[in-house]
Amino acid sequence: MTQVQKKIAIVTGAARGIGAAVAQRLASDGFAVVINYASSSAEADASVENLVKAGHQAIAVKADVSKAEDVRRIFDITEQKLGTVDVLVNNAGIMKVMPLADTSDEVFEQTFSINVQGTFNTLREAATRLNNGGRIINFSTSVVGTNLPGYAVYAGTKAAVETFTRVFSKELRGRNITVNAVAPGPIATDLFLNGKSDELIQQFSKAAPLERLGQPEDIAKAVSFLAGPDGGWVNGQILRANGGLV
Ligand code: NAP
């Protein structure tokens, strides 16, 4: 029996958090998945092992998305081992919460270099290396809507990502590639939970009318929709997935 070629999805920052749930979901949807990681090699290897054991196709690729040469390597290795890419999920990101006045040059540069330049690097590579008919899903945040104190730099990086999303969707005219972003509200991962008191976590949990924290799987479902057959007419949009927070 000839094996049907699976579509291929790269998920950046996919060893843990939302990215891990997205990789798991896209594998279940039938994609061969590339689990990109920067430092969580044990988690990346374990995810690949679990996915392969479950009958899916998966590889792990170490790369710092803020470095253009690393990003080229993600695409090179994917093409060598699996084939040309159909879906790019730009999930990798960092968040440091502090008032703008207290933000060091280092925090500013690191946040922009991973969240903005990292997304720029993968988008630029995808422009020539994604199959026609492909999908790109970027990651923003609902803080672009809530504008909470302490989030100026982080939300600023994601506002840039939202603009990249809208403009790039137009630049890819003629390729049948959609470019959208998911903008989660608070999700129970290290990025959100680290450094917050139980009281503050409770407060965030009750903020949305659905009165709970989001789970990584809630976001993976939205990504699955945008990457899958039913999401094909959605293009250049920012999908806020936040239980109705904003
Ligand atoms: P997380 O649990 O802290 O995970 C972050 C992921 O990003 C890790 O897999 C990490 O990889 C990866 N990463 C960081 N720097 C990287 C780099 N230079 N190159 C490649 N990968 C890198 O965060 P999360 O909550 O899953 O967040 C995922 C995305 O959702 C982010 O873009 C975030 O801004 C967005 N988001 C999250 C929330 C939330 O409440 N959690 C809300 C709105 C938006 P390693 O572990 O290998 O270093």
CSV table of C-alpha atoms and ligand atoms in Angstrom, one decimal:
chain,number,residue,atom,x,y,z
A,1,MET,CA,0.0,0.0,0.0
A,2,THR,CA,1.4,3.4,-0.9
A,3,GLN,CA,1.7,5.8,2.0
A,4,VAL,CA,-0.2,9.1,1.5
A,5,GLN,CA,2.2,12.0,2.0
A,6,LYS,CA,1.2,13.9,5.1
A,7,LYS,CA,1.1,17.7,5.2
A,8,ILE,CA,3.9,19.2,7.3
A,9,ALA,CA,3.7,21.7,10.1
A,10,ILE,CA,6.4,23.6,11.9
A,11,VAL,CA,5.5,24.7,15.4
A,12,THR,CA,8.1,27.0,17.0
A,13,GLY,CA,8.6,26.7,20.8
A,14,ALA,CA,6.7,23.4,20.8
A,15,ALA,CA,8.5,21.5,23.6
A,16,ARG,CA,6.2,22.9,26.3
A,17,GLY,CA,3.3,25.2,27.0
A,18,ILE,CA,0.8,26.1,24.3
A,19,GLY,CA,3.2,25.0,21.5
A,20,ALA,CA,3.3,21.4,22.9
A,21,ALA,CA,-0.5,21.3,22.8
A,22,VAL,CA,-0.5,22.7,19.3
A,23,ALA,CA,2.0,20.1,18.0
A,24,GLN,CA,0.0,17.3,19.7
A,25,ARG,CA,-3.3,18.6,18.1
A,26,LEU,CA,-1.8,19.1,14.6
A,27,ALA,CA,-0.3,15.6,14.8
A,28,SER,CA,-3.8,14.2,15.7
A,29,ASP,CA,-5.2,16.2,12.8
A,30,GLY,CA,-2.8,14.2,10.5
A,31,PHE,CA,0.2,16.6,10.1
A,32,ALA,CA,3.8,15.5,10.3
A,33,VAL,CA,5.0,17.9,12.9
A,34,VAL,CA,8.3,19.7,13.5
A,35,ILE,CA,8.8,20.5,17.2
A,36,ASN,CA,11.2,23.4,17.4
A,37,TYR,CA,12.8,24.2,20.8
A,38,ALA,CA,15.4,26.5,22.1
A,39,SER,CA,16.4,25.0,25.4
A,40,SER,CA,13.9,22.3,26.4
A,41,SER,CA,15.6,19.4,24.6
A,42,ALA,CA,14.4,16.7,27.0
A,43,GLU,CA,10.8,17.8,26.7
A,44,ALA,CA,11.1,18.0,22.9
A,45,ASP,CA,12.6,14.5,22.6
A,46,ALA,CA,9.9,13.1,24.9
A,47,SER,CA,7.2,14.7,22.8
A,48,VAL,CA,8.6,13.3,19.6
A,49,GLU,CA,8.9,9.9,21.2
A,50,ASN,CA,5.3,10.0,22.4
A,51,LEU,CA,4.0,11.2,19.1
A,52,VAL,CA,5.9,8.5,17.1
A,53,LYS,CA,4.7,5.8,19.6
A,54,ALA,CA,1.2,6.9,18.9
A,55,GLY,CA,1.7,6.4,15.1
A,56,HIS,CA,2.4,10.1,14.2
A,57,GLN,CA,5.3,11.5,12.3
A,58,ALA,CA,7.4,14.1,14.3
A,59,ILE,CA,10.9,15.4,14.6
A,60,ALA,CA,12.6,17.9,16.9
A,61,VAL,CA,14.8,20.8,15.7
A,62,LYS,CA,16.8,23.0,18.1
A,63,ALA,CA,16.8,26.6,16.9
A,64,ASP,CA,16.7,30.1,18.4
A,65,VAL,CA,14.0,31.8,16.3
A,66,SER,CA,15.6,35.2,16.9
A,67,LYS,CA,18.6,34.1,14.7
A,68,ALA,CA,18.0,34.0,11.0
A,69,GLU,CA,20.5,31.2,10.3
A,70,ASP,CA,18.8,29.0,13.0
A,71,VAL,CA,15.4,29.6,11.3
A,72,ARG,CA,16.9,28.7,7.9
A,73,ARG,CA,18.1,25.5,9.5
A,74,ILE,CA,14.6,24.6,10.8
A,75,PHE,CA,13.4,24.7,7.2
A,76,ASP,CA,16.5,22.9,5.8
A,77,ILE,CA,16.2,20.0,8.2
A,78,THR,CA,12.4,19.8,7.7
A,79,GLU,CA,12.8,19.7,3.9
A,80,GLN,CA,15.5,17.0,4.2
A,81,LYS,CA,13.7,14.8,6.7
A,82,LEU,CA,10.0,15.3,5.9
A,83,GLY,CA,9.4,17.5,2.8
A,84,THR,CA,8.2,21.1,2.0
A,85,VAL,CA,6.3,22.9,4.7
A,86,ASP,CA,2.6,23.5,4.6
A,87,VAL,CA,1.9,25.1,7.9
A,88,LEU,CA,4.0,27.4,10.1
A,89,VAL,CA,2.9,28.2,13.6
A,90,ASN,CA,4.8,31.0,15.2
A,91,ASN,CA,4.2,30.2,18.8
A,92,ALA,CA,7.7,30.8,20.4
A,93,GLY,CA,7.6,33.8,22.7
A,94,ILE,CA,8.6,35.3,26.0
A,95,MET,CA,6.9,37.7,28.4
A,96,LYS,CA,8.4,39.9,31.2
A,97,VAL,CA,5.9,41.9,33.1
A,98,MET,CA,7.0,45.2,34.6
A,99,PRO,CA,6.3,48.9,34.2
A,100,LEU,CA,7.8,50.5,31.2
A,101,ALA,CA,9.8,52.8,33.4
A,102,ASP,CA,11.6,49.8,35.1
A,103,THR,CA,12.3,47.9,31.9
A,104,SER,CA,16.0,47.5,31.1
A,105,ASP,CA,17.5,47.7,27.6
A,106,GLU,CA,18.3,44.0,27.9
A,107,VAL,CA,14.6,43.0,28.5
A,108,PHE,CA,13.4,45.3,25.8
A,109,GLU,CA,15.9,43.9,23.3
A,110,GLN,CA,15.3,40.3,24.3
A,111,THR,CA,11.6,40.6,24.1
A,112,PHE,CA,11.6,42.3,20.6
A,113,SER,CA,14.3,39.9,19.3
A,114,ILE,CA,12.4,36.7,20.2
A,115,ASN,CA,8.8,37.9,19.7
A,116,VAL,CA,9.2,40.3,16.8
A,117,GLN,CA,12.4,39.4,15.0
A,118,GLY,CA,11.7,35.7,15.6
A,119,THR,CA,8.4,36.0,13.9
A,120,PHE,CA,9.9,38.1,11.1
A,121,ASN,CA,12.6,35.5,10.5
A,122,THR,CA,10.2,32.6,10.1
A,123,LEU,CA,7.8,34.7,8.0
A,124,ARG,CA,10.6,35.8,5.6
A,125,GLU,CA,11.7,32.2,5.2
A,126,ALA,CA,8.2,31.0,4.7
A,127,ALA,CA,7.6,33.5,1.9
A,128,THR,CA,9.8,31.3,-0.4
A,129,ARG,CA,9.6,28.0,1.3
A,130,LEU,CA,5.9,27.3,2.1
A,131,ASN,CA,3.9,25.3,-0.3
A,132,ASN,CA,1.1,27.1,-2.1
A,133,GLY,CA,-2.1,26.6,-0.3
A,134,GLY,CA,-0.3,26.7,3.1
A,135,ARG,CA,-1.3,28.3,6.4
A,136,ILE,CA,0.6,30.6,8.8
A,137,ILE,CA,-0.6,31.1,12.3
A,138,ASN,CA,1.1,33.8,14.4
A,139,PHE,CA,0.8,34.4,18.1
A,140,SER,CA,-0.4,37.7,19.6
A,141,THR,CA,-2.0,38.3,23.0
A,142,SER,CA,-5.3,39.7,24.2
A,143,VAL,CA,-3.3,42.3,26.2
A,144,VAL,CA,-3.1,44.2,22.9
A,145,GLY,CA,-6.8,44.8,23.7
A,146,THR,CA,-6.8,45.1,27.5
A,147,ASN,CA,-3.6,47.3,27.6
A,148,LEU,CA,-2.9,46.3,31.3
A,149,PRO,CA,-0.2,48.2,33.1
A,150,GLY,CA,3.1,46.3,33.1
A,151,TYR,CA,2.6,44.9,29.6
A,152,ALA,CA,3.8,47.8,27.4
A,153,VAL,CA,6.8,46.1,25.9
A,154,TYR,CA,5.3,42.6,25.6
A,155,ALA,CA,2.0,44.0,24.1
A,156,GLY,CA,4.1,46.2,21.8
A,157,THR,CA,5.9,43.2,20.4
A,158,LYS,CA,2.6,41.5,19.7
A,159,ALA,CA,1.1,44.6,18.2
A,160,ALA,CA,3.9,44.4,15.7
A,161,VAL,CA,3.1,40.7,15.1
A,162,GLU,CA,-0.6,41.6,14.4
A,163,THR,CA,0.5,44.2,11.8
A,164,PHE,CA,2.9,41.7,10.2
A,165,THR,CA,0.0,39.3,10.0
A,166,ARG,CA,-2.3,41.7,8.2
A,167,VAL,CA,0.3,43.0,5.8
A,168,PHE,CA,1.9,39.6,5.0
A,169,SER,CA,-1.5,38.1,4.2
A,170,LYS,CA,-1.8,40.6,1.4
A,171,GLU,CA,1.8,40.2,0.2
A,172,LEU,CA,1.2,36.5,-0.3
A,173,ARG,CA,-1.6,37.2,-2.9
A,174,GLY,CA,-1.7,34.5,-5.6
A,175,ARG,CA,-0.2,31.8,-3.4
A,176,ASN,CA,-3.4,30.7,-1.7
A,177,ILE,CA,-1.6,31.0,1.7
A,178,THR,CA,-3.6,32.4,4.6
A,179,VAL,CA,-1.9,34.3,7.4
A,180,ASN,CA,-3.7,34.8,10.7
A,181,ALA,CA,-2.9,35.3,14.4
A,182,VAL,CA,-4.4,33.8,17.5
A,183,ALA,CA,-4.4,36.2,20.5
A,184,PRO,CA,-5.0,34.2,23.7
A,185,GLY,CA,-6.0,35.6,27.0
A,186,PRO,CA,-4.5,34.1,30.2
A,187,ILE,CA,-3.5,30.5,29.6
A,188,ALA,CA,-2.3,28.2,32.4
A,189,THR,CA,1.4,27.8,31.3
A,190,ASP,CA,4.7,28.9,32.8
A,191,LEU,CA,4.6,32.1,30.8
A,192,PHE,CA,1.5,33.2,32.6
A,193,LEU,CA,1.8,31.4,36.0
A,194,ASN,CA,5.4,32.1,36.9
A,195,GLY,CA,5.8,35.0,39.4
A,196,LYS,CA,2.1,35.5,40.1
A,197,SER,CA,0.5,35.0,43.5
A,198,ASP,CA,-2.4,32.6,43.9
A,199,GLU,CA,-4.6,35.6,44.5
A,200,LEU,CA,-3.6,37.3,41.3
A,201,ILE,CA,-4.1,34.0,39.4
A,202,GLN,CA,-7.6,33.7,40.8
A,203,GLN,CA,-8.3,37.3,39.8
A,204,PHE,CA,-7.2,36.6,36.2
A,205,SER,CA,-9.2,33.4,36.2
A,206,LYS,CA,-12.4,35.3,37.0
A,207,ALA,CA,-11.8,38.2,34.6
A,208,ALA,CA,-13.4,36.6,31.5
A,209,PRO,CA,-17.2,36.0,31.5
A,210,LEU,CA,-16.4,32.2,31.1
A,211,GLU,CA,-14.7,32.5,34.5
A,212,ARG,CA,-11.7,30.2,34.1
A,213,LEU,CA,-8.2,30.2,32.9
A,214,GLY,CA,-7.6,29.1,29.4
A,215,GLN,CA,-5.8,25.8,28.8
A,216,PRO,CA,-3.2,25.1,26.1
A,217,GLU,CA,-5.7,22.8,24.4
A,218,ASP,CA,-8.2,25.7,24.1
A,219,ILE,CA,-5.7,27.5,21.9
A,220,ALA,CA,-4.6,24.4,20.1
A,221,LYS,CA,-8.2,24.0,18.9
A,222,ALA,CA,-8.2,27.5,17.5
A,223,VAL,CA,-4.9,26.8,15.7
A,224,SER,CA,-6.3,23.5,14.4
A,225,PHE,CA,-9.2,25.4,12.9
A,226,LEU,CA,-7.0,28.0,11.1
A,227,ALA,CA,-4.6,25.3,9.9
A,228,GLY,CA,-7.3,22.9,8.8
A,229,PRO,CA,-9.8,22.6,6.0
A,230,ASP,CA,-12.6,24.6,7.7
A,231,GLY,CA,-10.4,27.7,8.3
A,232,GLY,CA,-9.5,28.3,4.7
A,233,TRP,CA,-11.6,31.4,4.1
A,234,VAL,CA,-10.2,33.2,7.2
A,235,ASN,CA,-7.3,35.4,6.1
A,236,GLY,CA,-5.4,38.4,7.6
A,237,GLN,CA,-7.4,38.2,10.9
A,238,ILE,CA,-6.6,38.2,14.6
A,239,LEU,CA,-8.6,35.6,16.4
A,240,ARG,CA,-8.9,36.5,20.1
A,241,ALA,CA,-9.4,33.3,22.1
A,242,ASN,CA,-9.9,34.4,25.6
A,243,GLY,CA,-13.3,33.4,27.0
A,244,GLY,CA,-14.7,36.8,26.2
A,245,LEU,CA,-12.1,38.9,28.2
A,246,VAL,CA,-11.9,41.6,25.6
B,1,NAP,P1,5.8,29.1,27.7
B,1,NAP,O1,5.1,28.0,28.4
B,1,NAP,O2,6.7,30.1,28.5
B,1,NAP,O3,6.6,28.5,26.5
B,1,NAP,C1,7.4,29.4,25.7
B,1,NAP,C2,7.9,28.6,24.5
B,1,NAP,O4,8.7,29.5,23.7
B,1,NAP,C3,8.9,27.5,25.0
B,1,NAP,O5,8.6,26.3,24.3
B,1,NAP,C4,10.3,28.1,24.6
B,1,NAP,O6,11.2,27.1,24.2
B,1,NAP,C5,9.9,28.9,23.4
B,1,NAP,N1,10.9,29.9,23.1
B,1,NAP,C6,11.3,31.0,23.9
B,1,NAP,N2,12.3,31.6,23.3
B,1,NAP,C7,12.6,31.0,22.1
B,1,NAP,C8,13.5,31.1,21.1
B,1,NAP,N3,14.4,32.2,21.1
B,1,NAP,N4,13.5,30.3,20.1
B,1,NAP,C9,12.7,29.2,20.0
B,1,NAP,N5,11.8,29.0,21.0
B,1,NAP,C10,11.7,29.9,22.0
B,1,NAP,O7,4.8,30.1,26.9
B,1,NAP,P2,3.3,29.8,26.4
B,1,NAP,O8,2.3,30.3,27.4
B,1,NAP,O9,3.2,28.4,25.9
B,1,NAP,O10,3.3,30.9,25.2
B,1,NAP,C11,3.2,30.5,23.8
B,1,NAP,C12,2.8,31.7,23.0
B,1,NAP,O11,1.6,32.2,23.4
B,1,NAP,C13,3.8,32.9,23.2
B,1,NAP,O12,4.0,33.6,21.9
B,1,NAP,C14,3.0,33.8,24.1
B,1,NAP,O13,3.4,35.2,23.9
B,1,NAP,C15,1.6,33.6,23.7
B,1,NAP,N6,0.6,33.9,24.7
B,1,NAP,C16,0.6,33.2,25.9
B,1,NAP,C17,-0.4,33.6,26.8
B,1,NAP,C18,-0.5,32.9,28.2
B,1,NAP,O14,-1.2,33.4,29.0
B,1,NAP,N7,0.2,31.8,28.4
B,1,NAP,C19,-1.3,34.6,26.6
B,1,NAP,C20,-1.3,35.2,25.3
B,1,NAP,C21,-0.3,34.9,24.4
B,1,NAP,P3,12.3,26.4,25.2
B,1,NAP,O15,11.6,25.9,26.4
B,1,NAP,O16,12.9,25.3,24.4
B,1,NAP,O17,13.3,27.5,25.5
